[in-house]
């Protein structure tokens, strides 16, 4: 029959190792919160169609501005304009994600933590 010894902590975690781990986790969390706040203030400018459609997006993935060159406004080819806008918006969202993941990865050391 297995013994019912009380749980006395993690093996090999003597000398305050668990406390140190908790302090590191708290520091990482604080850094992540500070970085997240800073990223939310950043903006990215993305374009498609050689600059025909320009998108400004922030770190919260909010579109701040869309600029469309008059040269691409053709009433007979609305589909092309829609494609340019869609491409620019999708690229802007990808760029915001990449910026966010890149900065958070610096803090987490590459750990795949949910943000």
PDB file of C-alpha atoms in Angstrom:
ATOM      1  CA  UNK A   1       0.000   0.000   0.000  1.00  0.00           C
ATOM      2  CA  UNK A   2       1.499   3.403  -0.959  1.00  0.00           C
ATOM      3  CA  UNK A   3       2.457   5.680   1.871  1.00  0.00           C
ATOM      4  CA  UNK A   4       0.378   8.791   2.404  1.00  0.00           C
ATOM      5  CA  UNK A   5       3.109  11.296   3.035  1.00  0.00           C
ATOM      6  CA  UNK A   6       2.014  14.918   3.025  1.00  0.00           C
ATOM      7  CA  UNK A   7       3.001  16.999   0.018  1.00  0.00           C
ATOM      8  CA  UNK A   8       6.067  18.973   0.997  1.00  0.00           C
ATOM      9  CA  UNK A   9       6.735  20.911  -2.176  1.00  0.00           C
ATOM     10  CA  UNK A  10       8.374  20.369  -5.513  1.00  0.00           C
ATOM     11  CA  UNK A  11      11.516  18.255  -5.566  1.00  0.00           C
ATOM     12  CA  UNK A  12      14.739  20.119  -6.272  1.00  0.00           C
ATOM     13  CA  UNK A  13      13.117  23.452  -5.453  1.00  0.00           C
ATOM     14  CA  UNK A  14      14.930  24.067  -2.190  1.00  0.00           C
ATOM     15  CA  UNK A  15      16.503  27.345  -1.238  1.00  0.00           C
ATOM     16  CA  UNK A  16      13.491  29.469  -2.135  1.00  0.00           C
ATOM     17  CA  UNK A  17      13.337  28.237  -5.730  1.00  0.00           C
ATOM     18  CA  UNK A  18       9.553  28.390  -5.841  1.00  0.00           C
ATOM     19  CA  UNK A  19       9.554  31.949  -4.483  1.00  0.00           C
ATOM     20  CA  UNK A  20      12.121  32.943  -7.103  1.00  0.00           C
ATOM     21  CA  UNK A  21       9.999  31.355  -9.825  1.00  0.00           C
ATOM     22  CA  UNK A  22       6.931  33.264  -8.639  1.00  0.00           C
ATOM     23  CA  UNK A  23       8.880  36.543  -8.609  1.00  0.00           C
ATOM     24  CA  UNK A  24      10.062  35.892 -12.161  1.00  0.00           C
ATOM     25  CA  UNK A  25       6.506  35.123 -13.277  1.00  0.00           C
ATOM     26  CA  UNK A  26       5.224  38.332 -11.683  1.00  0.00           C
ATOM     27  CA  UNK A  27       7.990  40.342 -13.334  1.00  0.00           C
ATOM     28  CA  UNK A  28       7.185  38.771 -16.701  1.00  0.00           C
ATOM     29  CA  UNK A  29       3.494  39.549 -16.246  1.00  0.00           C
ATOM     30  CA  UNK A  30       4.278  43.188 -15.420  1.00  0.00           C
ATOM     31  CA  UNK A  31       6.560  43.481 -18.460  1.00  0.00           C
ATOM     32  CA  UNK A  32       3.867  41.949 -20.658  1.00  0.00           C
ATOM     33  CA  UNK A  33       1.255  44.409 -19.389  1.00  0.00           C
ATOM     34  CA  UNK A  34       3.582  47.374 -19.961  1.00  0.00           C
ATOM     35  CA  UNK A  35       4.511  46.156 -23.429  1.00  0.00           C
ATOM     36  CA  UNK A  36       0.886  45.508 -24.318  1.00  0.00           C
ATOM     37  CA  UNK A  37      -0.051  49.062 -23.327  1.00  0.00           C
ATOM     38  CA  UNK A  38       2.819  50.461 -25.401  1.00  0.00           C
ATOM     39  CA  UNK A  39       1.902  48.302 -28.408  1.00  0.00           C
ATOM     40  CA  UNK A  40      -1.682  49.509 -28.290  1.00  0.00           C
ATOM     41  CA  UNK A  41      -0.360  53.035 -28.885  1.00  0.00           C
ATOM     42  CA  UNK A  42       1.809  52.087 -31.869  1.00  0.00           C
ATOM     43  CA  UNK A  43       0.548  52.503 -35.405  1.00  0.00           C
ATOM     44  CA  UNK A  44       1.470  50.756 -38.636  1.00  0.00           C
ATOM     45  CA  UNK A  45       1.006  52.086 -42.162  1.00  0.00           C
ATOM     46  CA  UNK A  46       0.306  49.369 -44.731  1.00  0.00           C
ATOM     47  CA  UNK A  47      -0.514  49.714 -48.401  1.00  0.00           C
ATOM     48  CA  UNK A  48      -1.605  47.610 -51.348  1.00  0.00           C
ATOM     49  CA  UNK A  49      -1.673  48.142 -55.088  1.00  0.00           C
ATOM     50  CA  UNK A  50       1.581  50.075 -55.049  1.00  0.00           C
ATOM     51  CA  UNK A  51       0.192  52.593 -52.577  1.00  0.00           C
ATOM     52  CA  UNK A  52      -3.260  52.869 -54.150  1.00  0.00           C
ATOM     53  CA  UNK A  53      -4.866  51.885 -50.843  1.00  0.00           C
ATOM     54  CA  UNK A  54      -3.246  52.818 -47.552  1.00  0.00           C
ATOM     55  CA  UNK A  55      -4.322  51.569 -44.139  1.00  0.00           C
ATOM     56  CA  UNK A  56      -3.274  52.837 -40.712  1.00  0.00           C
ATOM     57  CA  UNK A  57      -3.850  50.356 -37.889  1.00  0.00           C
ATOM     58  CA  UNK A  58      -2.933  50.412 -34.214  1.00  0.00           C
ATOM     59  CA  UNK A  59      -1.753  47.674 -31.884  1.00  0.00           C
ATOM     60  CA  UNK A  60      -5.336  47.002 -30.812  1.00  0.00           C
ATOM     61  CA  UNK A  61      -6.068  46.074 -34.454  1.00  0.00           C
ATOM     62  CA  UNK A  62      -8.302  49.107 -34.855  1.00  0.00           C
ATOM     63  CA  UNK A  63      -8.271  50.659 -38.303  1.00  0.00           C
ATOM     64  CA  UNK A  64      -7.499  54.330 -37.840  1.00  0.00           C
ATOM     65  CA  UNK A  65      -7.463  55.502 -41.428  1.00  0.00           C
ATOM     66  CA  UNK A  66      -8.064  54.282 -44.970  1.00  0.00           C
ATOM     67  CA  UNK A  67      -6.801  56.367 -47.877  1.00  0.00           C
ATOM     68  CA  UNK A  68      -7.773  55.469 -51.442  1.00  0.00           C
ATOM     69  CA  UNK A  69      -6.022  57.042 -54.398  1.00  0.00           C
ATOM     70  CA  UNK A  70      -8.511  58.644 -56.814  1.00  0.00           C
ATOM     71  CA  UNK A  71      -6.668  56.846 -59.629  1.00  0.00           C
ATOM     72  CA  UNK A  72      -8.116  53.488 -58.566  1.00  0.00           C
ATOM     73  CA  UNK A  73     -11.706  54.661 -58.212  1.00  0.00           C
ATOM     74  CA  UNK A  74     -13.267  53.275 -61.369  1.00  0.00           C
ATOM     75  CA  UNK A  75     -17.053  52.890 -61.241  1.00  0.00           C
ATOM     76  CA  UNK A  76     -16.752  50.151 -63.866  1.00  0.00           C
ATOM     77  CA  UNK A  77     -14.289  48.124 -61.758  1.00  0.00           C
ATOM     78  CA  UNK A  78     -15.480  48.261 -58.151  1.00  0.00           C
ATOM     79  CA  UNK A  79     -14.257  44.693 -57.615  1.00  0.00           C
ATOM     80  CA  UNK A  80     -10.623  45.745 -58.083  1.00  0.00           C
ATOM     81  CA  UNK A  81     -11.001  48.476 -55.469  1.00  0.00           C
ATOM     82  CA  UNK A  82     -12.670  46.055 -53.074  1.00  0.00           C
ATOM     83  CA  UNK A  83      -9.806  43.591 -53.577  1.00  0.00           C
ATOM     84  CA  UNK A  84      -7.208  46.308 -52.918  1.00  0.00           C
ATOM     85  CA  UNK A  85      -8.961  47.379 -49.708  1.00  0.00           C
ATOM     86  CA  UNK A  86      -9.381  43.780 -48.544  1.00  0.00           C
ATOM     87  CA  UNK A  87      -5.721  43.011 -49.246  1.00  0.00           C
ATOM     88  CA  UNK A  88      -4.543  46.115 -47.389  1.00  0.00           C
ATOM     89  CA  UNK A  89      -6.768  45.440 -44.366  1.00  0.00           C
ATOM     90  CA  UNK A  90      -5.687  41.795 -44.125  1.00  0.00           C
ATOM     91  CA  UNK A  91      -2.017  42.758 -44.412  1.00  0.00           C
ATOM     92  CA  UNK A  92      -2.471  45.454 -41.749  1.00  0.00           C
ATOM     93  CA  UNK A  93      -4.016  42.945 -39.322  1.00  0.00           C
ATOM     94  CA  UNK A  94      -1.196  40.450 -40.025  1.00  0.00           C
ATOM     95  CA  UNK A  95       1.415  43.163 -39.462  1.00  0.00           C
ATOM     96  CA  UNK A  96      -0.219  44.172 -36.153  1.00  0.00           C
ATOM     97  CA  UNK A  97      -0.235  40.512 -35.058  1.00  0.00           C
ATOM     98  CA  UNK A  98       3.413  40.093 -36.049  1.00  0.00           C
ATOM     99  CA  UNK A  99       4.391  43.260 -34.162  1.00  0.00           C
ATOM    100  CA  UNK A 100       2.527  42.091 -31.066  1.00  0.00           C
ATOM    101  CA  UNK A 101       3.888  38.532 -31.153  1.00  0.00           C
ATOM    102  CA  UNK A 102       7.429  39.766 -31.786  1.00  0.00           C
ATOM    103  CA  UNK A 103       7.454  42.133 -28.829  1.00  0.00           C
ATOM    104  CA  UNK A 104       5.777  39.677 -26.473  1.00  0.00           C
ATOM    105  CA  UNK A 105       8.166  36.934 -27.604  1.00  0.00           C
ATOM    106  CA  UNK A 106      11.062  39.077 -26.401  1.00  0.00           C
ATOM    107  CA  UNK A 107       9.577  38.973 -22.911  1.00  0.00           C
ATOM    108  CA  UNK A 108       8.500  35.340 -22.807  1.00  0.00           C
ATOM    109  CA  UNK A 109      11.696  34.037 -24.370  1.00  0.00           C
ATOM    110  CA  UNK A 110       9.773  32.236 -27.075  1.00  0.00           C
ATOM    111  CA  UNK A 111       7.342  30.451 -24.756  1.00  0.00           C
ATOM    112  CA  UNK A 112       4.019  30.095 -26.544  1.00  0.00           C
ATOM    113  CA  UNK A 113       1.897  31.796 -23.891  1.00  0.00           C
ATOM    114  CA  UNK A 114      -1.606  33.055 -24.616  1.00  0.00           C
ATOM    115  CA  UNK A 115      -1.825  36.861 -24.615  1.00  0.00           C
TER     116      UNK A 115
END
